[in-house]
Short mmCIF file of C-alpha atoms and ligand atoms in Angstrom, two decimals:
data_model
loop_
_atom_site.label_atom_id
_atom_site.label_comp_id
_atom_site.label_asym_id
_atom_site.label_seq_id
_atom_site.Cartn_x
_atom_site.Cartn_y
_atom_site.Cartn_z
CA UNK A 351 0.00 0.00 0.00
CA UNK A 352 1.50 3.62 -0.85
CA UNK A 353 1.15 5.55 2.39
CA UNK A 354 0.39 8.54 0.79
CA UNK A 355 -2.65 7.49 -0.56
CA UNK A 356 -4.59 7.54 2.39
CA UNK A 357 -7.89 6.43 0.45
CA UNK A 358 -6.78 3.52 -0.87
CA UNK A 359 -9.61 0.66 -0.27
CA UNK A 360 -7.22 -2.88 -0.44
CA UNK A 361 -2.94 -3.12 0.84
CA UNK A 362 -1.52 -5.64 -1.50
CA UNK A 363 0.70 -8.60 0.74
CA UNK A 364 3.99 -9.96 0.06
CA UNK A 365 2.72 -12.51 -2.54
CA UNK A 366 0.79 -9.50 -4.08
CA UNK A 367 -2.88 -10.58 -3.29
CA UNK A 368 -5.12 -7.81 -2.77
CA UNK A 369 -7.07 -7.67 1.36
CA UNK A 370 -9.69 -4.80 1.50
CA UNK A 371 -8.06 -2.66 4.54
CA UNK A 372 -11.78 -2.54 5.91
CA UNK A 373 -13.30 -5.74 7.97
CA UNK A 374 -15.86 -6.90 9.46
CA UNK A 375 -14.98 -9.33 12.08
CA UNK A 376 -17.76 -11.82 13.98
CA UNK A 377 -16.04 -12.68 17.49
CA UNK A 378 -18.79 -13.34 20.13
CA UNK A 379 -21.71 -12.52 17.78
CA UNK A 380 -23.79 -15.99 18.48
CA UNK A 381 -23.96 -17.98 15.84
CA UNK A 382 -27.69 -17.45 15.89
CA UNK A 383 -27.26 -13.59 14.97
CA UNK A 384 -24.27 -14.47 12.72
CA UNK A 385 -26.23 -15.26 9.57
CA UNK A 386 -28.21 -11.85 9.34
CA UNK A 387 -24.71 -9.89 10.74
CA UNK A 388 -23.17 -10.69 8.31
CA UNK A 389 -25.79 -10.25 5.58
CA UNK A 390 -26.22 -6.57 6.71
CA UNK A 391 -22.31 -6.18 6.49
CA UNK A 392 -22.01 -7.09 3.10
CA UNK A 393 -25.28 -4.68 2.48
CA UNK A 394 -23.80 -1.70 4.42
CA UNK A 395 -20.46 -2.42 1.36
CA UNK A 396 -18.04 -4.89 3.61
CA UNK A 397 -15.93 -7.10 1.41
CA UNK A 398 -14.03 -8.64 4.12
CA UNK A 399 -15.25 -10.98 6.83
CA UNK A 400 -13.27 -12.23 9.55
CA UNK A 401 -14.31 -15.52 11.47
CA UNK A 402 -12.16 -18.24 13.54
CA UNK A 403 -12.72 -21.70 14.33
CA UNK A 404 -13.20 -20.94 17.49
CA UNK A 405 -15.88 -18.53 17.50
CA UNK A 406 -18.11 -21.43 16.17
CA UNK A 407 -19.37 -19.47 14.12
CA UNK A 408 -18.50 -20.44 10.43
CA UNK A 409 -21.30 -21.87 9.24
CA UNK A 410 -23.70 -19.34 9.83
CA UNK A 411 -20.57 -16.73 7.73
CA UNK A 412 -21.11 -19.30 5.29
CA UNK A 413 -24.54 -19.54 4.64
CA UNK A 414 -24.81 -15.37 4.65
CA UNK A 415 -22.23 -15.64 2.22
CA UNK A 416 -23.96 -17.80 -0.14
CA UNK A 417 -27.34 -16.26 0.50
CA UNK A 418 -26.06 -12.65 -0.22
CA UNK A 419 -25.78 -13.22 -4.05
CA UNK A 420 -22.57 -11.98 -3.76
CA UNK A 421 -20.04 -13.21 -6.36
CA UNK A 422 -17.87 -15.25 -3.94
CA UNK A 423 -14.70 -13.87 -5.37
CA UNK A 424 -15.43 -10.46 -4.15
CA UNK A 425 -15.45 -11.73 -1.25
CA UNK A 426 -12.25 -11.67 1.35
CA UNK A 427 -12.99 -14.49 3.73
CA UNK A 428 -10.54 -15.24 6.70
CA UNK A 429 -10.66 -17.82 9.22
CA UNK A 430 -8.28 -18.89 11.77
CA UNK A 431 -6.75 -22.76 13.36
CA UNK A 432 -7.66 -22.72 16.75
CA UNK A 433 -5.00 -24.15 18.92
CA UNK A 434 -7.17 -27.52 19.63
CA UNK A 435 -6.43 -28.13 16.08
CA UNK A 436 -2.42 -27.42 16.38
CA UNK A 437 -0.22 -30.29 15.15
CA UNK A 438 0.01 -31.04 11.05
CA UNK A 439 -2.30 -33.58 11.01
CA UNK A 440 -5.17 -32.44 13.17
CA UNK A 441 -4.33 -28.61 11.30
CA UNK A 442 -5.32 -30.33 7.97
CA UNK A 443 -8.03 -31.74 8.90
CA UNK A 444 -10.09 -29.05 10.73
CA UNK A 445 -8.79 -27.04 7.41
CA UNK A 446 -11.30 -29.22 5.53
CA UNK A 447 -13.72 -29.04 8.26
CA UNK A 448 -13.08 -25.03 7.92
CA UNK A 449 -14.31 -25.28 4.02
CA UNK A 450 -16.87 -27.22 5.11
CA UNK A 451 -18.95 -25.14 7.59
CA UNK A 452 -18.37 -21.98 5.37
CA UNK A 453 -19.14 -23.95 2.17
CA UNK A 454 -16.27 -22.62 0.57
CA UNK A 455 -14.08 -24.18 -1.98
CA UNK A 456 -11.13 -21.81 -1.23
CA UNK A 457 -10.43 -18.93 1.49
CA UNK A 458 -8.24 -16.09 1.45
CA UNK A 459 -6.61 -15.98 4.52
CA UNK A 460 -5.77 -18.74 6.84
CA UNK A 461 -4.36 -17.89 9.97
CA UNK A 462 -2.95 -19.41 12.94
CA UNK A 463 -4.93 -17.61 15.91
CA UNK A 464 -2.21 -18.12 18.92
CA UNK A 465 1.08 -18.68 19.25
CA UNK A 466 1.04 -21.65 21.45
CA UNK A 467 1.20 -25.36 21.41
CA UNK A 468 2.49 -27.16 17.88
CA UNK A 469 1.90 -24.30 15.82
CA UNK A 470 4.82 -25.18 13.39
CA UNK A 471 3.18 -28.26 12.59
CA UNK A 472 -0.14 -26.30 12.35
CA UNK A 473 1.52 -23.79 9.86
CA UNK A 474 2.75 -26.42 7.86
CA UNK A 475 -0.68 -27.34 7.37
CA UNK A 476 -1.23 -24.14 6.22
CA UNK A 477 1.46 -24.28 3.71
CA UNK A 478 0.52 -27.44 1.93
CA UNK A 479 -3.03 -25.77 1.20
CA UNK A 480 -1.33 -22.28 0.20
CA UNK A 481 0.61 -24.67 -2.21
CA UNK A 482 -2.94 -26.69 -3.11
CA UNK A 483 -4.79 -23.20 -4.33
CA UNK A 484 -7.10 -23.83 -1.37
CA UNK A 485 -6.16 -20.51 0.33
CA UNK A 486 -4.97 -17.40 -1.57
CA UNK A 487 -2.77 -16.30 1.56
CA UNK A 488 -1.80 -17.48 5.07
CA UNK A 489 -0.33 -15.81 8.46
CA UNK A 490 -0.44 -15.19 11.99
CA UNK A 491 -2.12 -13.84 14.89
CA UNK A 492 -1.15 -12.56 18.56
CA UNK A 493 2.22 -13.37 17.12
CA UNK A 494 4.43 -10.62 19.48
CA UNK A 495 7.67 -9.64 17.44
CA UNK A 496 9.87 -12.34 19.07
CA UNK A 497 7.50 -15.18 17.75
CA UNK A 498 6.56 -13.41 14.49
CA UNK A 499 10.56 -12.81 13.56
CA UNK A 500 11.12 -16.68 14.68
CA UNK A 501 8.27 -18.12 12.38
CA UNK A 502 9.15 -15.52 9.48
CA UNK A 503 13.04 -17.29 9.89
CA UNK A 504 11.58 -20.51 9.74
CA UNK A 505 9.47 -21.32 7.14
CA UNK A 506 9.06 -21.43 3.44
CA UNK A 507 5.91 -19.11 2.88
CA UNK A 508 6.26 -16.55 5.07
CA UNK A 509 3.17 -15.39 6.48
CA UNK A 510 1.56 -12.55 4.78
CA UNK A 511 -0.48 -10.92 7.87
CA UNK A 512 -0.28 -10.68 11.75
CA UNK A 513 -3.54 -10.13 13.25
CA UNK A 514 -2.88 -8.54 16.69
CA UNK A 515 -4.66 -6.09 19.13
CA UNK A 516 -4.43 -3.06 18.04
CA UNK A 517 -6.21 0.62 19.15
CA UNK A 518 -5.70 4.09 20.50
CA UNK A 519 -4.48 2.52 24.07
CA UNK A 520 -1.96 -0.21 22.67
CA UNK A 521 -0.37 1.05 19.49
CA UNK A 522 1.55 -1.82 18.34
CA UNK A 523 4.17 1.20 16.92
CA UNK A 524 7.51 -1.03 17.40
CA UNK A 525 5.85 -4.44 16.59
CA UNK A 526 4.29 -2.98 13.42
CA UNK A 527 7.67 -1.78 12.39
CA UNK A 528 9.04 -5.10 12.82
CA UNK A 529 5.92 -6.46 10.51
CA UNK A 530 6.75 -3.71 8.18
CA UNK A 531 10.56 -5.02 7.92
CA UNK A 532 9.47 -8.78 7.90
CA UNK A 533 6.83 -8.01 4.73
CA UNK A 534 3.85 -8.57 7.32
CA UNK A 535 0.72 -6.65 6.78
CA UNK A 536 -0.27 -5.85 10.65
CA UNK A 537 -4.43 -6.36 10.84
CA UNK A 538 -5.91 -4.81 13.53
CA UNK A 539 -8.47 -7.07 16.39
CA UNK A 540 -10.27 -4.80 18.77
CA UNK A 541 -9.70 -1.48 16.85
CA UNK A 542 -12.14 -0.57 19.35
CA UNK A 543 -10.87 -2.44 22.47
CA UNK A 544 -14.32 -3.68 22.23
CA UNK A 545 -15.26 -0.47 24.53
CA UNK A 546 -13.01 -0.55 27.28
CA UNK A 547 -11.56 2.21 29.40
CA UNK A 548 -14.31 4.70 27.67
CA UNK A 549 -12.86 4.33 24.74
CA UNK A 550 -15.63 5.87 22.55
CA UNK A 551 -15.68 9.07 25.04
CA UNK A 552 -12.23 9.30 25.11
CA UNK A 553 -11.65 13.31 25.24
CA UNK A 554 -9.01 13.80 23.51
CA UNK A 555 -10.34 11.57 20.64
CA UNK A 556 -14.13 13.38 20.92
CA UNK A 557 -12.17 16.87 20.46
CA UNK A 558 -10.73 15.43 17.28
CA UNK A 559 -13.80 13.85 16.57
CA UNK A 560 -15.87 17.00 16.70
CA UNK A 561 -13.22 18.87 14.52
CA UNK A 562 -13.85 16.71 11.45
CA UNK A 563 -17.80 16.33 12.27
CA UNK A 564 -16.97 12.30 12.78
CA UNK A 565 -17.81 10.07 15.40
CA UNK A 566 -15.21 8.73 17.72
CA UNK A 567 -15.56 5.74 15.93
CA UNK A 568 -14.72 6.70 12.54
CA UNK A 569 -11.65 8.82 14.06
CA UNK A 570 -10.38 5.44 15.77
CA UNK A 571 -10.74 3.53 11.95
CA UNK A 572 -9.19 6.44 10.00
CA UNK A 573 -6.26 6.13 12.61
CA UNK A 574 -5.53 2.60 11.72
CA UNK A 575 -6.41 3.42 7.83
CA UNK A 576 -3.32 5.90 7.26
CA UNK A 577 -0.74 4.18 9.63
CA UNK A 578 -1.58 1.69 6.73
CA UNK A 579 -3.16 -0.98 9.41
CA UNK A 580 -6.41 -3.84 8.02
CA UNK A 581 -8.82 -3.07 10.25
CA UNK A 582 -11.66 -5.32 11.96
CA UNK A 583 -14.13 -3.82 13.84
CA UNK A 584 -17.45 -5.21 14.99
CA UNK A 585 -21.02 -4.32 15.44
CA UNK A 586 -24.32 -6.35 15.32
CA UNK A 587 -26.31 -2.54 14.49
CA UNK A 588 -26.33 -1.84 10.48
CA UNK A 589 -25.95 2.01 11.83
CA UNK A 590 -23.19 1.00 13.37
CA UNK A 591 -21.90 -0.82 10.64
CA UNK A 592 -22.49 2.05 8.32
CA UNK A 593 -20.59 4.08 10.55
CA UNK A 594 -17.76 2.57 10.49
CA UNK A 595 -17.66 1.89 6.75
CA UNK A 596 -18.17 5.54 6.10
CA UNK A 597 -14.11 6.62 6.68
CA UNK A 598 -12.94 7.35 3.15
CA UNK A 599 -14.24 10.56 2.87
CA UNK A 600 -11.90 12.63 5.72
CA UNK A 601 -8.56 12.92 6.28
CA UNK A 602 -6.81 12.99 10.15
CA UNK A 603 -3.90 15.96 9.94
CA UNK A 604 -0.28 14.77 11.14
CA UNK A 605 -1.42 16.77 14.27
CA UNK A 606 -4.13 15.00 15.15
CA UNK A 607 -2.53 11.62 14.26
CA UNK A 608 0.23 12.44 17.17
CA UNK A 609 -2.00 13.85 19.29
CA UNK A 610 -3.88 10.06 18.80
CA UNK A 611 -0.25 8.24 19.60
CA UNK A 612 0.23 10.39 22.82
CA UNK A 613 -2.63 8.22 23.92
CA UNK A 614 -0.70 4.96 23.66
CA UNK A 615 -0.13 2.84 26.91
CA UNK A 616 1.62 -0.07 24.74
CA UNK A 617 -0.37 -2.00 27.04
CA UNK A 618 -2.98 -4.60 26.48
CA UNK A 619 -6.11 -4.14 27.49
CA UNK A 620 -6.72 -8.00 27.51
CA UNK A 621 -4.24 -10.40 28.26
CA UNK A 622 -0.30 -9.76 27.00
CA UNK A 623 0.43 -13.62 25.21
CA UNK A 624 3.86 -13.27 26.57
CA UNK A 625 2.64 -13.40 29.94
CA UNK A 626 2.44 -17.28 32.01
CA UNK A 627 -0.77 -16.85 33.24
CA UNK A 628 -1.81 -16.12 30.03
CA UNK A 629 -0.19 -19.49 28.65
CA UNK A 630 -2.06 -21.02 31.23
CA UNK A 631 -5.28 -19.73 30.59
CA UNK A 632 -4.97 -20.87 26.79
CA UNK A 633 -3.54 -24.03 27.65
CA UNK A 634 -6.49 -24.94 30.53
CA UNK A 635 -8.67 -23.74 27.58
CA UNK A 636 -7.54 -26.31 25.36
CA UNK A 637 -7.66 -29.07 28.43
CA UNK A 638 -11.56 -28.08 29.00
CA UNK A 639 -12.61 -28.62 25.69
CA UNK A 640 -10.88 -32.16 24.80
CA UNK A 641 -12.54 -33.35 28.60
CA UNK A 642 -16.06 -31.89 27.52
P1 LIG B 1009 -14.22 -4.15 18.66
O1 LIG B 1009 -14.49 -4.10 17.20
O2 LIG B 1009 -13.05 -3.41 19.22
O3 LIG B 1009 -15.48 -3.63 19.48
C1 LIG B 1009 -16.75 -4.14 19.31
C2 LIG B 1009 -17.67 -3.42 20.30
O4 LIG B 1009 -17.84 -2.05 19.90
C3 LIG B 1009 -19.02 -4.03 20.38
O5 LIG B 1009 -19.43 -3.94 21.73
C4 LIG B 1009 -19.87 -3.10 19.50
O6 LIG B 1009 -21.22 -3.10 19.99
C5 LIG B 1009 -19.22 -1.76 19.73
N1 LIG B 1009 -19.31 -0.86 18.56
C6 LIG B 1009 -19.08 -1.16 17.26
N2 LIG B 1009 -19.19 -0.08 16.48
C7 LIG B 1009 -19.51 0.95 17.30
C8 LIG B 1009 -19.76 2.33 17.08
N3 LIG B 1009 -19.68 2.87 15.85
N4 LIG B 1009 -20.07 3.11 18.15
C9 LIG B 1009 -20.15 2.58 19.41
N5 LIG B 1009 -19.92 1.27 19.67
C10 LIG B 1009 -19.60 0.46 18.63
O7 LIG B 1009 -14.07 -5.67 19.18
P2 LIG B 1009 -13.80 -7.10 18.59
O8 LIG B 1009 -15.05 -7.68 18.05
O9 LIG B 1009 -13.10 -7.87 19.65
O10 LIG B 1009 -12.74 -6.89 17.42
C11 LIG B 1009 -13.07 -6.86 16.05
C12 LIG B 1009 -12.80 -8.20 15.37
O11 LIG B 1009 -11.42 -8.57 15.53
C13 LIG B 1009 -13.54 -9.40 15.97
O12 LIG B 1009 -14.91 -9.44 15.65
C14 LIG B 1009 -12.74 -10.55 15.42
O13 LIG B 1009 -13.07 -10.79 14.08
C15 LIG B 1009 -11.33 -9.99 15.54
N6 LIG B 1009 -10.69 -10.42 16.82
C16 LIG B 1009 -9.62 -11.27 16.72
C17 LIG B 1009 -8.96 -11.69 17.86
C18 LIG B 1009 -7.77 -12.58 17.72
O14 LIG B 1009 -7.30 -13.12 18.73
N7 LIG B 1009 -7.27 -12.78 16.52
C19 LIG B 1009 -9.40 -11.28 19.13
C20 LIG B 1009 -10.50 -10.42 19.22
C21 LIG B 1009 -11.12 -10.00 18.05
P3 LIG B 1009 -22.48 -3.55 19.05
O15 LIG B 1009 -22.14 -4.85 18.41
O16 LIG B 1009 -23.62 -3.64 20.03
O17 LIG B 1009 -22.64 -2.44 18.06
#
């Protein structure tokens, strides 16, 4: 993506396939609201959808996808291994298992969602269908720069995007420099931090959203838009959803982009993957599940 062009719809990754920078992403909308979600995404203009394994969820993307009349190939679909799945062999299979709920015979973007457990063998999963045609690219996510540089080393096909949390309160400024020297596209989860710490009455981003007659919303979007980030956001409102499509039409001043950085706490607002407890929580996750 040229970062002057701060209107530019789609970044092109390192194996020059074209991801609209705008996404709608489906985390903890139940399945049972998924279906018509997602329909009134693609309505409101979203080309990109973004679900995971393990929002359980997939089927429902699937069947909105189908239903929307919607040529399939302007469609971005990504989904994501969940770490049950890690390993080579049990990676390939819930990859057909993937196509199956979202009745898809090819996806664009594959990633692994965490960074724990057998994920080489997972990626390597990931490779073999990158080399079958079944999925047009393949990356990462919550992949800190230690793990993302180690993976990048070794491997063959080097992942094209790192989905990590990313908004006002936890920048991602050095780790999305070290994406931008590995050939990573950073994508953005939580854009919003789903809410927290008053996010959306933030003052300092309600002053800057007054000045351009934008919500606080569309200020937070635009943000990610011309440091050149993907962005996911969420919403289960179609206002909302028009919203936050509606972000090509302003431009934030070099000002008001700092003044939006002096809000960083390069802190997460959720769990830091680096941390044990963290590992933990994953890892008892996983245990759960296979005992249910
Ligand atoms: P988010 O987009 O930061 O925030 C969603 C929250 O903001 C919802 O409560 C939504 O409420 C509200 N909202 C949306 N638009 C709004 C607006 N214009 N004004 C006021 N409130 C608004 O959270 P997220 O869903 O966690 O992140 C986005 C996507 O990233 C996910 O759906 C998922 O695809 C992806 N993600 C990935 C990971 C990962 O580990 N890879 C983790 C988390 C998320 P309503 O729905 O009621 O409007």
């Amino acid at each position: 993506m040229t970062m002057n062009n701060y209107n530019e719809k789609e970044v092109i990754l390192n194996n020059g396939v074209k991801m609209p920078i705008l996404g709608f992403g489906v985390y903890q909308i139940p399945s049972e609201a998924t279906k018509q979600a997602v329909l009134e995404a693609l309505k409101v203009g979203y080309r990109h959808i973004d679900t995971a394994q393990a929002y359980f969820n997939e089927a429902e993307v699937g069947e909105a996808i189908a239903e929307s009349g919607i040529p399939r190939e302007d469609i971005f679909l990504t989904t994501k291994i969940w770490i049950d799945n890690y390993g080579y062999e049990k990676a390939k299979a819930s990859i057909d298992e993937s196509f199956r709920k979202l009745k898809a015979d090819y996806v664009d973007l594959f990633l692994l969602h965490q960074p724990f457990s057998d994920y080489y063998g997972a990626y390597r999963a990931l490779e073999d269908a990158y080399r079958e045609g079944k999925v047009r690219a393949i990356g990462v996510s919550n992949f800190y720069p230690d793990r993302l540089s180690d993976i990048v080393a070794f491997t063959e096909i080097k992942p094209q995007v790192n989905q990590v949390e990313t908004h006002p309160f936890n920048q991602q400024i050095e780790a999305q420099e070290n994406m931008i020297k590995n050939n990573v596209q950073l994508e953005s989860w939580a854009s919003f931090a789903e809410g927290r710490n008053n996010i959306f009455t933030n003052p300092v981003l309600m002053d800057i959203a007054k000045k351009y007659n934008k919500s606080t919303a569309q200020v937070m979007i635009r943000w990610q838009v011309q440091r050149g980030i993907v962005c996911l956001t969420k919403s289960v409102r179609p206002e909302r959803m028009a919203e936050n499509f509606d972000v090509m039409n302003f431009e934030l001043s070099a000002d008001d982009m700092a003044r939006i950085q002096s809000l960083d706490t390069k802190t997460s607002l959720f769990f830091s993957h680096q941390d044990p407890d963290t590992v933990d929580f994953f890892i008892n996750l996983v245990k759960e599940r296979r005992n249910k």
